[in-house]
mmCIF file of C-alpha atoms in Angstrom:
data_model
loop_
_atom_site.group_PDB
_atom_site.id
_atom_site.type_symbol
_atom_site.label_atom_id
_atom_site.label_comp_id
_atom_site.label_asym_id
_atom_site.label_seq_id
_atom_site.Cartn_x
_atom_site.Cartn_y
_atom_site.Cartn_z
ATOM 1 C CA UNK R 1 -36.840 -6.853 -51.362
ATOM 2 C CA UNK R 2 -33.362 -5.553 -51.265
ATOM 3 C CA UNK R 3 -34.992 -2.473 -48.905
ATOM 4 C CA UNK R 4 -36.207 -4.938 -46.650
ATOM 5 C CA UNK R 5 -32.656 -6.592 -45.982
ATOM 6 C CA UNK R 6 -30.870 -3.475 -45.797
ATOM 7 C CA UNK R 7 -33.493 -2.555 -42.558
ATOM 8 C CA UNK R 8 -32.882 -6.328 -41.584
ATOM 9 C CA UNK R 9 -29.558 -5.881 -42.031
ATOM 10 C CA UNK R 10 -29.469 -2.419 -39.799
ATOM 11 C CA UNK R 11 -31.798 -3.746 -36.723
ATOM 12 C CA UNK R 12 -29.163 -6.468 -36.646
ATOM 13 C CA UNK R 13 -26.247 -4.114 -36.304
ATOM 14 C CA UNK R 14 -27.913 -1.469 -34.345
ATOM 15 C CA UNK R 15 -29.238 -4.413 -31.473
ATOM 16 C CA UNK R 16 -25.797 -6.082 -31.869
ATOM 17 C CA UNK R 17 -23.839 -2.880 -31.571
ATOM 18 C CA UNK R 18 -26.440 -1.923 -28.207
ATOM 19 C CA UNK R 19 -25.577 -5.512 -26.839
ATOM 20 C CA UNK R 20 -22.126 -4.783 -27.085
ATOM 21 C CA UNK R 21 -22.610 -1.551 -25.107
ATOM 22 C CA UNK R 22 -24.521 -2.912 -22.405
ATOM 23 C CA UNK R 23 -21.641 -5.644 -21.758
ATOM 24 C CA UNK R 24 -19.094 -3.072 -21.887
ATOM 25 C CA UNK R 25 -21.295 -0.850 -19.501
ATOM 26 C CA UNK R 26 -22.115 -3.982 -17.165
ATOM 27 C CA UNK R 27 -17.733 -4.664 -17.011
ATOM 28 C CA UNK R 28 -17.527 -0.886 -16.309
ATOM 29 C CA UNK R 29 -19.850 -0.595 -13.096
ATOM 30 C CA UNK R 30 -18.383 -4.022 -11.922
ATOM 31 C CA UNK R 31 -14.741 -2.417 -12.093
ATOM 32 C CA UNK R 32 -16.310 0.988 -10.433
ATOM 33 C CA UNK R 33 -17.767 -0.971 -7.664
ATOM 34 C CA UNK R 34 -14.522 -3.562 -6.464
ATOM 35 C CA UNK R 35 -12.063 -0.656 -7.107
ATOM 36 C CA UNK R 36 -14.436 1.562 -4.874
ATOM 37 C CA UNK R 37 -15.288 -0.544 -2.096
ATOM 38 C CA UNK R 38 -12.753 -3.485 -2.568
ATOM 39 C CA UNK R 39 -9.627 -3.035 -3.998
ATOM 40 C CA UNK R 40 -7.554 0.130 -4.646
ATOM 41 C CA UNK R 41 -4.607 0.803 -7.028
ATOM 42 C CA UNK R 42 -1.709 3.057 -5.813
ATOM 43 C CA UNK R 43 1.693 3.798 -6.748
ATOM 44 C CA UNK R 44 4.751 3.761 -4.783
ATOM 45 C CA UNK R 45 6.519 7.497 -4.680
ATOM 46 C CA UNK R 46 10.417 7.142 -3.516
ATOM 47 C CA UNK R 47 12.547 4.403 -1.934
ATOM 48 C CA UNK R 48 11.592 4.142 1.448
ATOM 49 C CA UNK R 49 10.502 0.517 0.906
ATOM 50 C CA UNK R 50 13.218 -0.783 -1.396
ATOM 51 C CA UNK R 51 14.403 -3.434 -2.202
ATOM 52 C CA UNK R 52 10.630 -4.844 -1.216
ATOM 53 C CA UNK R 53 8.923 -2.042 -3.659
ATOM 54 C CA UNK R 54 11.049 -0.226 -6.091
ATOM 55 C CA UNK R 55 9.627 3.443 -6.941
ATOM 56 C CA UNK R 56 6.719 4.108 -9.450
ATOM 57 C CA UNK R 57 5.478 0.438 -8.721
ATOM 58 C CA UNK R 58 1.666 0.006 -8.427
ATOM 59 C CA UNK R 59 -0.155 -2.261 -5.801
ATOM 60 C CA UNK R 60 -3.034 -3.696 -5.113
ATOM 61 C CA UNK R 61 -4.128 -2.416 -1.871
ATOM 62 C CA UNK R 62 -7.170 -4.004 0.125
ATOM 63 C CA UNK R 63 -8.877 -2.660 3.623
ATOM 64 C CA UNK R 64 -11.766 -5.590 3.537
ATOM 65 C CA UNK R 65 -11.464 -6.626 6.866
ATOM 66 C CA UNK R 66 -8.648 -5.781 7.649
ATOM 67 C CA UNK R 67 -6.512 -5.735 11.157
ATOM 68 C CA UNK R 68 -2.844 -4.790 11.287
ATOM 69 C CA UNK R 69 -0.110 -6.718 12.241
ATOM 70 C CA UNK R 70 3.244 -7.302 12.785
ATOM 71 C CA UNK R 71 5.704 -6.845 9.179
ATOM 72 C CA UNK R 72 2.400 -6.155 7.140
ATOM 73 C CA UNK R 73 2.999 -3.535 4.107
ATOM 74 C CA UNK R 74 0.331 -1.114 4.204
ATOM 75 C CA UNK R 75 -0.559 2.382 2.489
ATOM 76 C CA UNK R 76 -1.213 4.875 4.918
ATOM 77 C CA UNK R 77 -2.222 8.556 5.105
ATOM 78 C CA UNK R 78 -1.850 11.153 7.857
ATOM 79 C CA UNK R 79 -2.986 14.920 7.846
ATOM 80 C CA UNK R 80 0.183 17.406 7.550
ATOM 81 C CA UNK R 81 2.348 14.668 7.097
ATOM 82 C CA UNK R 82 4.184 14.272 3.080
ATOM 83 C CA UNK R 83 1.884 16.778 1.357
ATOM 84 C CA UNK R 84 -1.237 14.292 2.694
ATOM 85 C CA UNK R 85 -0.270 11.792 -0.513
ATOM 86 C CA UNK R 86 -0.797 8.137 0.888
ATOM 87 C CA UNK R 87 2.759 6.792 2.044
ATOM 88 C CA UNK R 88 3.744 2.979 2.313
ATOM 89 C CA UNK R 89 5.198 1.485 5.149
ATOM 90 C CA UNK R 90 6.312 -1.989 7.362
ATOM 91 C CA UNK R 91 4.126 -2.234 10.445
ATOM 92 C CA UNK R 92 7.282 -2.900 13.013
ATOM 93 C CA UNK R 93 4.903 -2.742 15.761
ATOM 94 C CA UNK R 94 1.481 -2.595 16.992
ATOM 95 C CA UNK R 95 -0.793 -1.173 20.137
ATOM 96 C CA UNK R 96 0.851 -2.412 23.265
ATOM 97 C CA UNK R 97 3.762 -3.071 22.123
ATOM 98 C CA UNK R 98 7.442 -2.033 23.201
ATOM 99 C CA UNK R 99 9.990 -0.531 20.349
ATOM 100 C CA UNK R 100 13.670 -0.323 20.671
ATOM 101 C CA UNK R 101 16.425 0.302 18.248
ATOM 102 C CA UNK R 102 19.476 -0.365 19.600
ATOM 103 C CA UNK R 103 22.024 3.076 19.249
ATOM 104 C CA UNK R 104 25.188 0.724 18.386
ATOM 105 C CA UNK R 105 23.693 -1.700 15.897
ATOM 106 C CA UNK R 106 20.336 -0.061 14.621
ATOM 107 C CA UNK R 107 18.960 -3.228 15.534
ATOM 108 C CA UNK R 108 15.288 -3.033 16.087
ATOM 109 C CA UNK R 109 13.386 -4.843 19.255
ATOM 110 C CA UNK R 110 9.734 -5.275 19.888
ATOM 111 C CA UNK R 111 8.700 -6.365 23.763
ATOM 112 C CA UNK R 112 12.302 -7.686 24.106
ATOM 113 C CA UNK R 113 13.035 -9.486 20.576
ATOM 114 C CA UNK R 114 15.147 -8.310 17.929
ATOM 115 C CA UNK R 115 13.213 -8.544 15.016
ATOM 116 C CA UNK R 116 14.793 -11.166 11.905
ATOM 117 C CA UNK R 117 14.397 -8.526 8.780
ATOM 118 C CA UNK R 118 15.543 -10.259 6.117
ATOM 119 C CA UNK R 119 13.512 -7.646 4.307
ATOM 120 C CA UNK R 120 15.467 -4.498 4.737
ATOM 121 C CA UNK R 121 17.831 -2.641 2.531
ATOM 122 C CA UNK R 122 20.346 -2.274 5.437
ATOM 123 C CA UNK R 123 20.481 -1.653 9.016
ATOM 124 C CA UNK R 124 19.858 2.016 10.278
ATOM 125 C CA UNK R 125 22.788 4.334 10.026
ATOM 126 C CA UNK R 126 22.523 5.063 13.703
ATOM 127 C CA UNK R 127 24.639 8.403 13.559
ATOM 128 C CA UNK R 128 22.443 9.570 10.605
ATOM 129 C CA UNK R 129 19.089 8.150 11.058
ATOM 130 C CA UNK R 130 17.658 7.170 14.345
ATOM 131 C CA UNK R 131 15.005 9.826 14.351
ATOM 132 C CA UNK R 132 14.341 12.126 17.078
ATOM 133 C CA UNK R 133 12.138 10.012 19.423
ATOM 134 C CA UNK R 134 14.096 8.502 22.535
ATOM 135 C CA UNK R 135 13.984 4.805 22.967
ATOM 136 C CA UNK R 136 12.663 2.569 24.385
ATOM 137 C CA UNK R 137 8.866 3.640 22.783
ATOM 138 C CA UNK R 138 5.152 1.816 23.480
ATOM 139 C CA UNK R 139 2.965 2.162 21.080
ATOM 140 C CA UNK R 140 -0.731 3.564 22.109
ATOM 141 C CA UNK R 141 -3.572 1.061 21.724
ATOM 142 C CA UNK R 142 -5.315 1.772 18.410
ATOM 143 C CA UNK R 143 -1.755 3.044 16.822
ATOM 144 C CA UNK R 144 0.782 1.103 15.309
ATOM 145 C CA UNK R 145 4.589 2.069 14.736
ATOM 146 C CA UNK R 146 5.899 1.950 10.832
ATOM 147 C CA UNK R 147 9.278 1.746 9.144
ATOM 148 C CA UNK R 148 10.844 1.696 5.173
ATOM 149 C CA UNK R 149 12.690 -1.453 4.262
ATOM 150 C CA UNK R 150 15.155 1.301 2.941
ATOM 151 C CA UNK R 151 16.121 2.717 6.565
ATOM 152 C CA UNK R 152 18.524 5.075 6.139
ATOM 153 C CA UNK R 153 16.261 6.306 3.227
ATOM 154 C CA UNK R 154 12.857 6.534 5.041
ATOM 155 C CA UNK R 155 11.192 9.114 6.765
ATOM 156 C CA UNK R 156 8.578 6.487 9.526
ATOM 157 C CA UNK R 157 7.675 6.633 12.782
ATOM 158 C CA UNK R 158 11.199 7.512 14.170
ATOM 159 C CA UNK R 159 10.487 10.898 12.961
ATOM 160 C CA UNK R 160 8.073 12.730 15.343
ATOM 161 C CA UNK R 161 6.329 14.193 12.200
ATOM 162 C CA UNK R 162 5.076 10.967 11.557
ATOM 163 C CA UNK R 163 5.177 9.243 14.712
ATOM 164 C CA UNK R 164 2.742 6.662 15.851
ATOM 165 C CA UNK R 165 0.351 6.351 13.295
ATOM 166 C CA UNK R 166 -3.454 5.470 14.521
ATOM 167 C CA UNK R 167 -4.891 2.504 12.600
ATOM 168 C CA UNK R 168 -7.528 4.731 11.516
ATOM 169 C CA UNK R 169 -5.255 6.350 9.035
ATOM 170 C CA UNK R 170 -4.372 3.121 7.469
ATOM 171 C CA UNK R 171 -5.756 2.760 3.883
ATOM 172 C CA UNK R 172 -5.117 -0.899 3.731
ATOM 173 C CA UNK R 173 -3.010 -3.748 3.153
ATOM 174 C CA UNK R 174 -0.604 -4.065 0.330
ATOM 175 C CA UNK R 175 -2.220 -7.563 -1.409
ATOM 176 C CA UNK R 176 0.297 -7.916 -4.301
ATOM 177 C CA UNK R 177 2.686 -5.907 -7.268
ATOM 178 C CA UNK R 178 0.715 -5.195 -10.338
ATOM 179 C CA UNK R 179 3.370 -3.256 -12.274
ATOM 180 C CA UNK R 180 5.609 -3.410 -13.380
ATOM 181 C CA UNK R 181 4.765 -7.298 -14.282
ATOM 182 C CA UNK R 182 8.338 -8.359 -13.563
ATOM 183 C CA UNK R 183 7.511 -7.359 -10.205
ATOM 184 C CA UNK R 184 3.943 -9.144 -10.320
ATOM 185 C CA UNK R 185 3.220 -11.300 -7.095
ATOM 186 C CA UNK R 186 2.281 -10.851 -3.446
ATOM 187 C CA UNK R 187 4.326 -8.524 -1.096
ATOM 188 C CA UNK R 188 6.017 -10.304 2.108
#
């Protein structure tokens, strides 16, 4: 008798312990598959976008449908360009569009308009960090122009290096702050 509800006993644990596993294997695959094809996770490296990111933060970055804009934060990636390690940036402009920065100010145009960037750190150090393209700039269809919220700490499309970045190399759209959770909310 007692033999027969220890085996009771064990078919119990052994079918509750293999439920367990398939749940935990189920959440597993579901996690694989958004962070895969939805949804990626990446850290910021430096300054460049401070005070809007602060460095070692991690986002949640999405490319599901996406199509750039104007002052969107997005993770980007471009052959030869910071080791190839994904870099985030402020889309300033986009494909058509005309970029100035003014050589007295360091304020920034587009077509005309000088941009309201209540975002940034500070304006650009104009002696120091204007880059080495010539201004006024249009940005090629299918490209879109990029800057740091930290200017006079960001190496963006002012630098030829960089340049104007085709769309192609974007990796998506910074959704929200993850980490740390003081930080936690959607990035504007």
């Amino acid at each position: 008798m007692q033999q027969t509800e220890n085996k009771k006993s064990e078919g119990r644990f052994s079918s509750e312990l293999f439920g367990w596993g398939e749940s935990l294997m189920a959440v597993l695959v579901f996690f694989v598959v958004v962070f895969t094809f939805f949804v990626r996770l990446i850290g910021v490296d430096g300054m460049s976008m401070y005070p809007t990111l602060e460095d070692h933060s991690i986002m949640l970055v999405s490319n599901l449908n996406y199509t750039p804009e104007r002052g969107d934060v997005v993770v980007l990636r471009k052959e030869g360009f910071y080791n190839n390690q994904p870099i985030v940036k402020r889309i300033i402009a986009t494909g058509g569009d005309t970029v100035d920065i003014d050589p007295v100010t360091g304020d920034v145009s587009v077509n005309g308009e000088v941009l309201d960037e209540p975002y940034i750190n500070e304006t650009i150090n104009v002696l120091e960090h204007m880059g080495d393209l010539t201004y006024p700039q249009t940005v090629p269809e299918g490209c879109v122009f990029v800057m740091g919220d930290n200017r006079n700490a960001s190496t963006d499309s002012r630098d030829s290096r960089l340049g104007m970045v085709d769309e192609r190399y974007i990796l998506g759209h910074v959704q929200s702050v993850v980490f740390p959770i003081s930080d936690f909310g959607t990035v504007k």
